[in-house]
Each structure stands twice: as structure tokens, then as C-alpha cells.
């Protein structure tokens, strides 16, 4: 379990927890693509006419996508709203639906419905990471006694400095769900293609690179070539919620979280390296992660805004099974861009990290997105805990450095 080294946040949000042993038949409705993005969060970044409607708790509907769909249709019919405006329903991590083509008057009617907890716009998210320069061949390494180094193993595998710092072990037979831009086929990765899904339309395969990089840090094989991951040889499930440009909507992200909550097994982990670059609290996303952690524990990136996590969703959460991770450098110092705060549970390597990339290549990039999968791999090996070795302080907060042992 977590060692809490923080003051509890004073922010209060609504949480709806659902429990059931029954799982409904998996239903996947692709979220439509072609969403424009902007650089600021606010009304101009909400997709016009699109809303996420979240119901009050109904334990009898937990995991029953058909039941939630029927309830959603009944809700719209009460207000003479076309049922075909429903584009996605949620039944596990959260209960509700994504709807398009609503007028302001219709939104107000839905908000006043006695069964509805809240209604919120469908906002856009976009990756906040410099994408580096992909290569086909990994570089020669240089030893520096003052830092943790990249190196080559006798087996022929490239050992990124982050894996060297936190440790590694055999992850064969274990599964991590990557909620990201997808995961591209790669000789270094074991991908469960049967359970991989896209919630931005098209294939589950990564067309951006970010999700593939995350996956390699978690689980790249110990196979005598390429890089090696923390839980090397583990199985990866691609849950694609971001398009080729690294953009996605809350509606698609919630669908991906809901899918993991419906299908993950005890002992699986997830990684979520997505977030807003500007301050925003989002009840639906927060509540979805609260409920996801009832199924599986996992790690999320703290964010790259050099700000306190209390202003961001879902990074503000202080919960038992969702680990928020800051980005540290090779000298065990906090990265300048990394967010910090009472909700940051651990620090991990996230600066100049080599990992797998699209088209069978490799890339070196930086951010809390790169730190988080180190801890997702550790959780996969250890259960809901990490080892620690030292600590990192930033913004008046201190948290341990995560390790395998």
C-alpha cells in the first residue's frame, strides 16, 4: 500500500463507487475523429454541442452497458432529444453517456433531471511532450560517474538509465493496459491484439509514438536487442484514446477508462500519461479513475506544467491505488517542467529516456509521461507498492524515488 507523505487536499469532489461481480458483454462504439484542438482550456476548447452526462449512483446497473444505454435513451426521450445523438455509454468506471448536437436549453433540462448527477462539456486534451528524433539504431553510451547512465547489457539489450535506476525483473504473464495514443507493433513488445481497442476511430495501433514509448518502458522484452523494460516481457494492451496528432476528447478518454475497468483483472496495472497543460478540474475524469482503481491499480503522469497538481484532473486525486508520478533527472533532481504537490506519490526517471517507437524504431523523449510507466512496471512486479531509494523535493513537497526493490 502507499506510504502517504503528504497533506490531504482540501478540494472536494463528488465520487460515485459501484460494485458488482457481473460483467456485461463488451460493447465498443468508436468516438468520431476529426476534432480540432486549441492551446487553451476553456469554452473554446470544448467541442460545440457535445456533452458528457453522468448519472447518480445505481449499483444495479454497474457493468451493464445495455442497461445504461436503455436508461440513456429513456432520459433523452423525456426531453424530445434524438436517441441517435448518443455516441457512447459508460457503465463501469462511471455511469452515463456522451451525446452530441445539444442546444443550451436541452443541456439545462438534462442538468435538472433527478437521475443526473452532472453534465459537462466534452473537452479536448493534447499531449504536451516534445517528440524527439526517432532512430532505427540505439546509440553508443558514455559513462559518467556523477549520473545514472544508459548502458549496453552483455545480452545485447540497451539498458536505459531509468531502468538502471529503478531496477527490472521478469514480467512474463503479467498485463499492463496503456491508456494513450495506442501502441505500435514492435519486435520489443508483447501486445495483446485481441483485447486492444481504439476509442478515436480506426485501429488500436499507435500513429503518434507516445503510447509506444510508454509501453516500452513498462515491458520491453529481454530479447538480446532493442531496449529492456522494467517488467520485461509483460503483456501490453493498447487502449487508444489519442489520435495521430496526440489529441483526444474527454468522451473518448472516459470510454477507454471504462473499457479497462470492464476488462482488467486483479493484478493487472494501467498507465495514464495524459493530461491538461493548463489548470482544469474535471469531475467525470476524477470519478472514473476513482472507480477504475477498484478494479486495478496503476500510475499516472503528474503533468509538465511546473505547477501544483491540486489544480489538475485526475492528478489531484489522493487515493490508495492510483499513483501520481513526478519526473526526475539522472542526478535524482526534479525536472524543471514536472508538476509537484501533495498528491505526487513517487518520483521516477523521466528525462531523456530511450524507449520503443513507431515503425520499429526508438526515441529519446522527456516528461512525466516517461516517469509514470517506470512505476506502472514496478506495480506490475510488486503489487500495489514500490521500493524506495532516496527522495525528491519540489515546491515544498517531498516524495520517495520509486524502485523495484
CSV table of C-alpha atoms in Angstrom, one decimal:
chain,number,residue,atom,x,y,z
A,1,UNK,CA,0.0,0.0,0.0
A,2,UNK,CA,1.0,3.6,-0.4
A,3,UNK,CA,3.1,5.4,2.2
A,4,UNK,CA,1.3,8.8,2.3
A,5,UNK,CA,3.9,11.6,2.6
A,6,UNK,CA,1.5,14.5,2.1
A,7,UNK,CA,-1.2,16.7,3.4
A,8,UNK,CA,-4.7,15.7,2.3
A,9,UNK,CA,-6.1,18.1,-0.4
A,10,UNK,CA,-8.9,20.4,0.7
A,11,UNK,CA,-10.6,20.2,-2.6
A,12,UNK,CA,-13.9,18.3,-2.5
A,13,UNK,CA,-15.3,16.4,-5.5
A,14,UNK,CA,-18.2,14.0,-5.9
A,15,UNK,CA,-17.4,10.3,-6.1
A,16,UNK,CA,-19.7,7.5,-7.1
A,17,UNK,CA,-18.4,4.0,-6.4
A,18,UNK,CA,-20.0,1.0,-8.0
A,19,UNK,CA,-19.6,-2.7,-7.0
A,20,UNK,CA,-20.7,-5.8,-8.8
A,21,UNK,CA,-19.4,-9.2,-9.8
A,22,UNK,CA,-21.3,-9.3,-13.1
A,23,UNK,CA,-19.7,-8.0,-16.3
A,24,UNK,CA,-21.8,-7.2,-19.3
A,25,UNK,CA,-20.9,-8.2,-22.9
A,26,UNK,CA,-18.2,-5.8,-24.2
A,27,UNK,CA,-19.6,-3.1,-26.4
A,28,UNK,CA,-17.4,-0.6,-28.2
A,29,UNK,CA,-18.7,2.4,-30.0
A,30,UNK,CA,-15.8,4.3,-31.7
A,31,UNK,CA,-15.6,8.0,-30.8
A,32,UNK,CA,-15.7,10.1,-34.0
A,33,UNK,CA,-12.4,11.7,-35.2
A,34,UNK,CA,-11.6,15.0,-36.8
A,35,UNK,CA,-11.6,17.1,-33.6
A,36,UNK,CA,-9.9,20.4,-33.8
A,37,UNK,CA,-7.6,21.4,-30.9
A,38,UNK,CA,-6.6,24.7,-29.4
A,39,UNK,CA,-3.9,25.8,-27.0
A,40,UNK,CA,-6.0,26.9,-24.0
A,41,UNK,CA,-8.5,25.2,-21.8
A,42,UNK,CA,-11.9,26.8,-21.5
A,43,UNK,CA,-15.1,27.1,-23.5
A,44,UNK,CA,-13.2,27.5,-26.7
A,45,UNK,CA,-11.7,24.0,-26.2
A,46,UNK,CA,-15.0,22.3,-25.6
A,47,UNK,CA,-16.4,20.7,-28.7
A,48,UNK,CA,-19.6,22.7,-29.6
A,49,UNK,CA,-22.8,20.8,-28.8
A,50,UNK,CA,-21.1,17.8,-27.2
A,51,UNK,CA,-21.6,16.9,-23.6
A,52,UNK,CA,-21.0,14.1,-21.1
A,53,UNK,CA,-24.0,13.3,-18.9
A,54,UNK,CA,-23.2,11.4,-15.7
A,55,UNK,CA,-25.9,9.7,-13.6
A,56,UNK,CA,-26.2,9.4,-9.9
A,57,UNK,CA,-25.1,6.0,-8.5
A,58,UNK,CA,-27.2,3.0,-9.5
A,59,UNK,CA,-25.4,-0.2,-8.3
A,60,UNK,CA,-27.9,-2.4,-10.2
A,61,UNK,CA,-26.5,-1.0,-13.5
A,62,UNK,CA,-22.8,-1.4,-12.7
A,63,UNK,CA,-21.1,-3.1,-15.7
A,64,UNK,CA,-24.4,-3.4,-17.7
A,65,UNK,CA,-23.8,-1.4,-20.8
A,66,UNK,CA,-27.1,-2.5,-22.3
A,67,UNK,CA,-28.9,-1.2,-19.2
A,68,UNK,CA,-27.1,2.1,-19.2
A,69,UNK,CA,-27.8,2.5,-22.9
A,70,UNK,CA,-31.5,1.9,-22.4
A,71,UNK,CA,-31.6,4.4,-19.5
A,72,UNK,CA,-29.8,7.0,-21.6
A,73,UNK,CA,-32.3,6.6,-24.4
A,74,UNK,CA,-35.1,7.0,-21.9
A,75,UNK,CA,-33.6,10.1,-20.5
A,76,UNK,CA,-33.3,11.8,-23.9
A,77,UNK,CA,-36.8,10.7,-24.9
A,78,UNK,CA,-38.2,12.6,-21.9
A,79,UNK,CA,-36.9,15.8,-23.5
A,80,UNK,CA,-37.6,15.0,-27.1
A,81,UNK,CA,-33.9,14.7,-27.9
A,82,UNK,CA,-33.0,12.3,-30.7
A,83,UNK,CA,-31.7,9.0,-29.3
A,84,UNK,CA,-29.1,8.7,-32.1
A,85,UNK,CA,-27.3,11.7,-30.6
A,86,UNK,CA,-25.9,9.2,-28.1
A,87,UNK,CA,-22.4,8.3,-29.3
A,88,UNK,CA,-21.0,6.4,-26.2
A,89,UNK,CA,-22.3,4.9,-23.0
A,90,UNK,CA,-20.3,4.2,-19.8
A,91,UNK,CA,-21.2,1.5,-17.3
A,92,UNK,CA,-18.1,0.5,-15.3
A,93,UNK,CA,-15.7,3.3,-14.4
A,94,UNK,CA,-18.6,5.7,-14.5
A,95,UNK,CA,-22.3,5.6,-15.4
A,96,UNK,CA,-23.5,7.9,-18.1
A,97,UNK,CA,-23.3,8.8,-21.8
A,98,UNK,CA,-21.7,11.0,-24.4
A,99,UNK,CA,-24.2,13.0,-26.5
A,100,UNK,CA,-23.8,15.3,-29.5
A,101,UNK,CA,-25.9,18.1,-31.1
A,102,UNK,CA,-27.4,19.5,-27.9
A,103,UNK,CA,-28.7,23.0,-27.5
A,104,UNK,CA,-28.1,25.1,-24.4
A,105,UNK,CA,-31.8,24.6,-23.5
A,106,UNK,CA,-31.5,20.8,-23.7
A,107,UNK,CA,-28.4,20.9,-21.6
A,108,UNK,CA,-30.2,22.8,-18.9
A,109,UNK,CA,-33.1,20.3,-19.0
A,110,UNK,CA,-30.7,17.4,-18.6
A,111,UNK,CA,-28.9,19.1,-15.7
A,112,UNK,CA,-32.3,19.4,-13.9
A,113,UNK,CA,-33.1,15.7,-14.3
A,114,UNK,CA,-33.5,14.0,-10.9
A,115,UNK,CA,-31.3,11.0,-12.1
A,116,UNK,CA,-28.5,13.1,-13.4
A,117,UNK,CA,-25.5,14.0,-11.2
A,118,UNK,CA,-23.9,16.5,-13.5
A,119,UNK,CA,-23.4,17.4,-17.2
A,120,UNK,CA,-20.1,18.8,-18.5
A,121,UNK,CA,-18.8,19.8,-21.9
A,122,UNK,CA,-16.6,17.4,-23.9
A,123,UNK,CA,-13.2,19.0,-23.7
A,124,UNK,CA,-10.1,18.3,-25.8
A,125,UNK,CA,-6.8,17.0,-24.5
A,126,UNK,CA,-3.5,17.2,-26.3
A,127,UNK,CA,-0.1,15.7,-25.5
A,128,UNK,CA,2.3,18.2,-24.0
A,129,UNK,CA,5.6,16.5,-25.0
A,130,UNK,CA,8.5,17.3,-27.3
A,131,UNK,CA,8.5,14.3,-29.7
A,132,UNK,CA,12.3,13.9,-30.1
A,133,UNK,CA,14.1,12.5,-33.2
A,134,UNK,CA,13.3,8.8,-33.8
A,135,UNK,CA,16.2,6.5,-34.8
A,136,UNK,CA,16.5,2.9,-36.0
A,137,UNK,CA,19.6,2.1,-34.1
A,138,UNK,CA,20.3,2.9,-30.4
A,139,UNK,CA,23.4,5.0,-29.6
A,140,UNK,CA,26.7,4.2,-28.1
A,141,UNK,CA,26.8,5.0,-24.4
A,142,UNK,CA,29.2,7.3,-22.4
A,143,UNK,CA,29.9,6.6,-18.7
A,144,UNK,CA,29.6,9.5,-16.2
A,145,UNK,CA,30.2,8.7,-12.6
A,146,UNK,CA,28.1,11.7,-11.5
A,147,UNK,CA,24.9,10.4,-13.1
A,148,UNK,CA,22.9,7.2,-13.7
A,149,UNK,CA,23.8,6.1,-17.2
A,150,UNK,CA,22.4,4.4,-20.3
A,151,UNK,CA,24.4,1.2,-21.0
A,152,UNK,CA,24.5,-1.9,-23.0
A,153,UNK,CA,23.9,-5.3,-21.3
A,154,UNK,CA,26.1,-8.3,-22.1
A,155,UNK,CA,22.9,-9.9,-23.6
A,156,UNK,CA,22.8,-7.2,-26.3
A,157,UNK,CA,19.9,-5.2,-24.8
A,158,UNK,CA,20.1,-1.5,-24.4
A,159,UNK,CA,19.6,-0.5,-20.7
A,160,UNK,CA,18.0,3.0,-20.5
A,161,UNK,CA,19.2,4.9,-17.5
A,162,UNK,CA,15.8,5.0,-15.9
A,163,UNK,CA,15.5,1.2,-15.9
A,164,UNK,CA,19.0,1.1,-14.5
A,165,UNK,CA,17.9,3.4,-11.7
A,166,UNK,CA,14.7,1.8,-10.6
A,167,UNK,CA,15.5,-1.9,-11.4
A,168,UNK,CA,13.9,-4.5,-13.5
A,169,UNK,CA,12.6,-8.1,-13.4
A,170,UNK,CA,10.7,-10.7,-15.5
A,171,UNK,CA,7.1,-9.5,-16.1
A,172,UNK,CA,6.1,-12.5,-18.2
A,173,UNK,CA,2.5,-13.5,-17.7
A,174,UNK,CA,1.5,-10.0,-16.3
A,175,UNK,CA,-0.5,-7.4,-18.1
A,176,UNK,CA,-0.4,-3.6,-18.3
A,177,UNK,CA,-3.1,-1.5,-20.0
A,178,UNK,CA,-1.7,1.6,-21.8
A,179,UNK,CA,-4.3,4.4,-22.0
A,180,UNK,CA,-2.6,6.6,-24.5
A,181,UNK,CA,-2.1,7.1,-28.2
A,182,UNK,CA,-2.1,3.4,-28.9
A,183,UNK,CA,0.8,1.0,-29.1
A,184,UNK,CA,2.5,0.2,-32.4
A,185,UNK,CA,3.7,-3.4,-33.3
A,186,UNK,CA,7.3,-3.7,-32.3
A,187,UNK,CA,9.8,-6.6,-32.0
A,188,UNK,CA,10.4,-5.5,-28.4
A,189,UNK,CA,6.8,-5.7,-27.3
A,190,UNK,CA,4.2,-8.4,-26.5
A,191,UNK,CA,0.9,-6.8,-27.4
A,192,UNK,CA,-2.5,-8.5,-26.7
A,193,UNK,CA,-4.0,-7.6,-30.1
A,194,UNK,CA,-7.3,-9.4,-29.2
A,195,UNK,CA,-8.1,-7.0,-26.3
A,196,UNK,CA,-6.5,-3.8,-27.7
A,197,UNK,CA,-9.1,-1.2,-28.7
A,198,UNK,CA,-9.3,2.3,-30.2
A,199,UNK,CA,-11.7,5.0,-29.0
A,200,UNK,CA,-10.7,7.6,-31.5
A,201,UNK,CA,-11.8,5.6,-34.6
A,202,UNK,CA,-9.6,3.4,-36.7
A,203,UNK,CA,-7.0,0.9,-35.4
A,204,UNK,CA,-5.7,0.5,-31.9
A,205,UNK,CA,-2.2,0.9,-33.3
A,206,UNK,CA,-0.2,4.0,-32.4
A,207,UNK,CA,0.3,6.6,-35.1
A,208,UNK,CA,1.9,9.1,-32.8
A,209,UNK,CA,4.7,7.4,-30.9
A,210,UNK,CA,3.9,8.5,-27.4
A,211,UNK,CA,2.0,5.3,-26.3
A,212,UNK,CA,4.6,3.0,-27.8
A,213,UNK,CA,7.3,4.8,-25.9
A,214,UNK,CA,5.4,4.4,-22.7
A,215,UNK,CA,4.8,0.7,-23.4
A,216,UNK,CA,8.5,0.0,-23.9
A,217,UNK,CA,9.4,1.5,-20.5
A,218,UNK,CA,6.9,-0.8,-18.9
A,219,UNK,CA,7.5,-4.0,-20.6
A,220,UNK,CA,10.1,-4.1,-23.5
A,221,UNK,CA,11.5,-7.6,-23.9
A,222,UNK,CA,14.8,-9.0,-22.6
A,223,UNK,CA,15.5,-10.5,-26.0
A,224,UNK,CA,19.1,-9.6,-26.9
A,225,UNK,CA,18.2,-6.5,-28.9
A,226,UNK,CA,16.5,-3.1,-28.6
A,227,UNK,CA,15.7,-1.7,-25.1
A,228,UNK,CA,14.6,-3.5,-22.0
A,229,UNK,CA,11.7,-2.5,-19.8
A,230,UNK,CA,11.0,-2.5,-16.0
A,231,UNK,CA,8.7,-5.6,-16.2
A,232,UNK,CA,10.4,-7.0,-19.2
A,233,UNK,CA,8.3,-9.4,-21.3
A,234,UNK,CA,5.0,-8.4,-19.8
A,235,UNK,CA,1.9,-8.2,-22.0
A,236,UNK,CA,0.7,-4.8,-23.2
A,237,UNK,CA,-2.9,-3.9,-24.0
A,238,UNK,CA,-3.3,-0.9,-26.2
A,239,UNK,CA,-6.2,1.4,-25.2
A,240,UNK,CA,-6.0,4.2,-27.8
A,241,UNK,CA,-7.7,7.4,-26.8
A,242,UNK,CA,-5.4,9.9,-28.7
A,243,UNK,CA,-5.1,10.3,-32.4
A,244,UNK,CA,-2.0,10.7,-34.6
A,245,UNK,CA,-1.7,14.3,-33.6
A,246,UNK,CA,-1.8,13.4,-29.9
A,247,UNK,CA,-5.3,14.8,-29.4
A,248,UNK,CA,-8.4,13.2,-27.9
A,249,UNK,CA,-11.6,14.2,-26.2
A,250,UNK,CA,-12.8,13.5,-22.6
A,251,UNK,CA,-15.5,11.4,-24.2
A,252,UNK,CA,-13.0,9.0,-25.8
A,253,UNK,CA,-10.7,9.0,-22.7
A,254,UNK,CA,-13.7,8.1,-20.5
A,255,UNK,CA,-14.6,5.3,-22.9
A,256,UNK,CA,-11.0,3.9,-22.7
A,257,UNK,CA,-11.0,4.1,-18.9
A,258,UNK,CA,-14.4,2.4,-18.8
A,259,UNK,CA,-13.1,-0.3,-21.1
A,260,UNK,CA,-10.2,-1.1,-18.8
A,261,UNK,CA,-12.4,-1.1,-15.8
A,262,UNK,CA,-14.7,-3.6,-17.5
A,263,UNK,CA,-11.9,-5.9,-18.7
A,264,UNK,CA,-8.8,-5.7,-16.5
A,265,UNK,CA,-8.1,-8.5,-14.0
A,266,UNK,CA,-6.8,-8.5,-10.4
A,267,UNK,CA,-3.1,-8.0,-10.6
A,268,UNK,CA,-3.1,-6.0,-13.8
A,269,UNK,CA,-1.9,-2.4,-13.9
A,270,UNK,CA,-2.6,0.6,-16.1
A,271,UNK,CA,-0.7,3.6,-17.2
A,272,UNK,CA,-2.2,7.1,-18.0
A,273,UNK,CA,0.3,9.6,-19.3
A,274,UNK,CA,-2.3,12.2,-20.5
A,275,UNK,CA,-3.4,15.5,-19.0
A,276,UNK,CA,-4.2,19.1,-19.4
A,277,UNK,CA,-1.3,21.6,-19.9
A,278,UNK,CA,-3.4,24.2,-18.1
A,279,UNK,CA,-5.4,24.2,-14.9
A,280,UNK,CA,-8.7,22.3,-15.0
A,281,UNK,CA,-10.7,20.1,-12.6
A,282,UNK,CA,-12.9,17.5,-14.3
A,283,UNK,CA,-15.4,15.6,-12.1
A,284,UNK,CA,-16.1,12.9,-14.7
A,285,UNK,CA,-12.4,12.0,-15.2
A,286,UNK,CA,-11.7,12.1,-11.4
A,287,UNK,CA,-14.6,9.8,-10.6
A,288,UNK,CA,-13.7,7.4,-13.5
A,289,UNK,CA,-10.2,7.0,-12.0
A,290,UNK,CA,-11.6,6.5,-8.5
A,291,UNK,CA,-13.7,3.7,-9.8
A,292,UNK,CA,-11.0,2.2,-12.1
A,293,UNK,CA,-8.8,1.7,-9.1
A,294,UNK,CA,-11.4,-0.6,-7.6
A,295,UNK,CA,-10.5,-3.0,-10.5
A,296,UNK,CA,-6.8,-2.4,-11.0
A,297,UNK,CA,-4.1,-0.1,-9.6
A,298,UNK,CA,-1.9,2.0,-11.8
A,299,UNK,CA,0.3,5.0,-12.4
A,300,UNK,CA,-0.4,8.4,-13.9
A,301,UNK,CA,1.9,11.3,-15.0
A,302,UNK,CA,1.9,14.3,-12.7
A,303,UNK,CA,2.0,16.7,-15.7
A,304,UNK,CA,4.6,19.0,-17.2
A,305,UNK,CA,3.2,22.5,-16.2
A,306,UNK,CA,5.7,23.1,-13.4
A,307,UNK,CA,2.6,23.6,-11.2
A,308,UNK,CA,0.8,22.1,-8.2
A,309,UNK,CA,-1.2,19.0,-9.1
A,310,UNK,CA,-4.1,20.2,-6.9
A,311,UNK,CA,-5.3,22.2,-10.0
A,312,UNK,CA,-5.4,19.3,-12.4
A,313,UNK,CA,-7.6,16.2,-13.0
A,314,UNK,CA,-7.1,13.4,-12.4
A,315,UNK,CA,-3.6,14.2,-11.0
A,316,UNK,CA,-5.1,15.9,-7.9
A,317,UNK,CA,-6.5,12.6,-6.6
A,318,UNK,CA,-5.2,11.3,-3.3
A,319,UNK,CA,-6.3,7.7,-3.4
A,320,UNK,CA,-4.9,4.3,-2.4
A,321,UNK,CA,-4.5,2.6,-5.8
A,322,UNK,CA,-3.7,5.5,-8.3
A,323,UNK,CA,-0.1,6.6,-8.1
A,324,UNK,CA,0.8,10.1,-9.3
A,325,UNK,CA,4.4,10.3,-10.6
A,326,UNK,CA,6.8,13.2,-10.9
A,327,UNK,CA,9.7,13.5,-13.4
A,328,UNK,CA,13.3,13.4,-12.1
A,329,UNK,CA,16.6,13.7,-13.9
A,330,UNK,CA,19.7,11.5,-14.0
A,331,UNK,CA,21.0,13.3,-10.9
A,332,UNK,CA,17.9,12.5,-8.8
A,333,UNK,CA,16.8,16.1,-9.1
A,334,UNK,CA,13.3,17.3,-10.1
A,335,UNK,CA,12.8,18.2,-13.7
A,336,UNK,CA,12.0,21.9,-14.2
A,337,UNK,CA,8.8,21.2,-16.0
A,338,UNK,CA,7.5,18.5,-13.7
A,339,UNK,CA,4.4,19.2,-11.6
A,340,UNK,CA,4.6,18.6,-7.9
A,341,UNK,CA,2.2,18.6,-4.9
A,342,UNK,CA,0.7,16.7,-2.1
A,343,UNK,CA,-0.8,14.1,-4.5
A,344,UNK,CA,2.6,13.2,-6.0
A,345,UNK,CA,3.3,9.8,-4.6
A,346,UNK,CA,6.6,8.9,-6.2
A,347,UNK,CA,9.3,10.4,-8.4
A,348,UNK,CA,10.8,8.3,-11.3
A,349,UNK,CA,13.2,8.8,-14.2
A,350,UNK,CA,11.5,10.9,-17.0
A,351,UNK,CA,14.2,13.0,-18.6
A,352,UNK,CA,16.0,11.9,-21.8
A,353,UNK,CA,14.5,8.4,-21.7
A,354,UNK,CA,15.1,5.9,-24.5
A,355,UNK,CA,12.3,3.5,-25.4
A,356,UNK,CA,10.4,1.9,-28.3
A,357,UNK,CA,8.8,4.0,-31.0
A,358,UNK,CA,6.5,3.6,-34.1
A,359,UNK,CA,7.8,2.0,-37.3
A,360,UNK,CA,10.0,-0.4,-35.2
A,361,UNK,CA,12.3,2.4,-34.1
A,362,UNK,CA,13.4,4.0,-30.8
A,363,UNK,CA,13.3,7.5,-29.4
A,364,UNK,CA,14.6,9.6,-26.5
A,365,UNK,CA,12.0,12.0,-25.0
A,366,UNK,CA,11.2,13.6,-21.7
A,367,UNK,CA,8.3,14.4,-19.4
A,368,UNK,CA,6.3,12.9,-16.6
A,369,UNK,CA,4.8,10.7,-19.3
A,370,UNK,CA,8.1,8.9,-19.3
A,371,UNK,CA,8.3,8.7,-15.5
A,372,UNK,CA,4.9,7.2,-14.9
A,373,UNK,CA,5.5,3.9,-16.8
A,374,UNK,CA,8.5,3.1,-14.7
A,375,UNK,CA,6.1,2.9,-11.8
A,376,UNK,CA,3.4,1.1,-13.7
A,377,UNK,CA,6.1,-1.6,-14.3
A,378,UNK,CA,7.1,-1.6,-10.7
A,379,UNK,CA,3.5,-2.1,-9.6
A,380,UNK,CA,3.1,-4.9,-12.1
A,381,UNK,CA,6.1,-6.7,-10.5
A,382,UNK,CA,5.3,-5.9,-6.8
A,383,UNK,CA,1.6,-5.4,-6.5
A,384,UNK,CA,0.3,-2.1,-5.1
A,385,UNK,CA,3.6,-1.0,-3.7
A,386,UNK,CA,7.1,0.2,-4.6
A,387,UNK,CA,10.5,0.0,-3.1
A,388,UNK,CA,12.2,3.4,-2.4
A,389,UNK,CA,15.7,4.7,-2.7
A,390,UNK,CA,16.1,8.4,-1.8
A,391,UNK,CA,13.6,11.2,-2.3
A,392,UNK,CA,13.0,14.3,-4.4
A,393,UNK,CA,11.7,17.6,-3.2
A,394,UNK,CA,9.9,20.4,-5.2
A,395,UNK,CA,7.5,23.1,-4.3
A,396,UNK,CA,7.7,22.4,-0.6
A,397,UNK,CA,6.7,18.7,-1.1
A,398,UNK,CA,8.9,15.6,-0.8
A,399,UNK,CA,8.2,12.1,-2.1
A,400,UNK,CA,10.3,9.0,-2.5
A,401,UNK,CA,12.0,7.7,-5.6
A,402,UNK,CA,10.3,4.5,-6.7
A,403,UNK,CA,12.3,1.3,-7.2
A,404,UNK,CA,11.7,-2.3,-7.8
A,405,UNK,CA,13.5,-3.4,-4.6
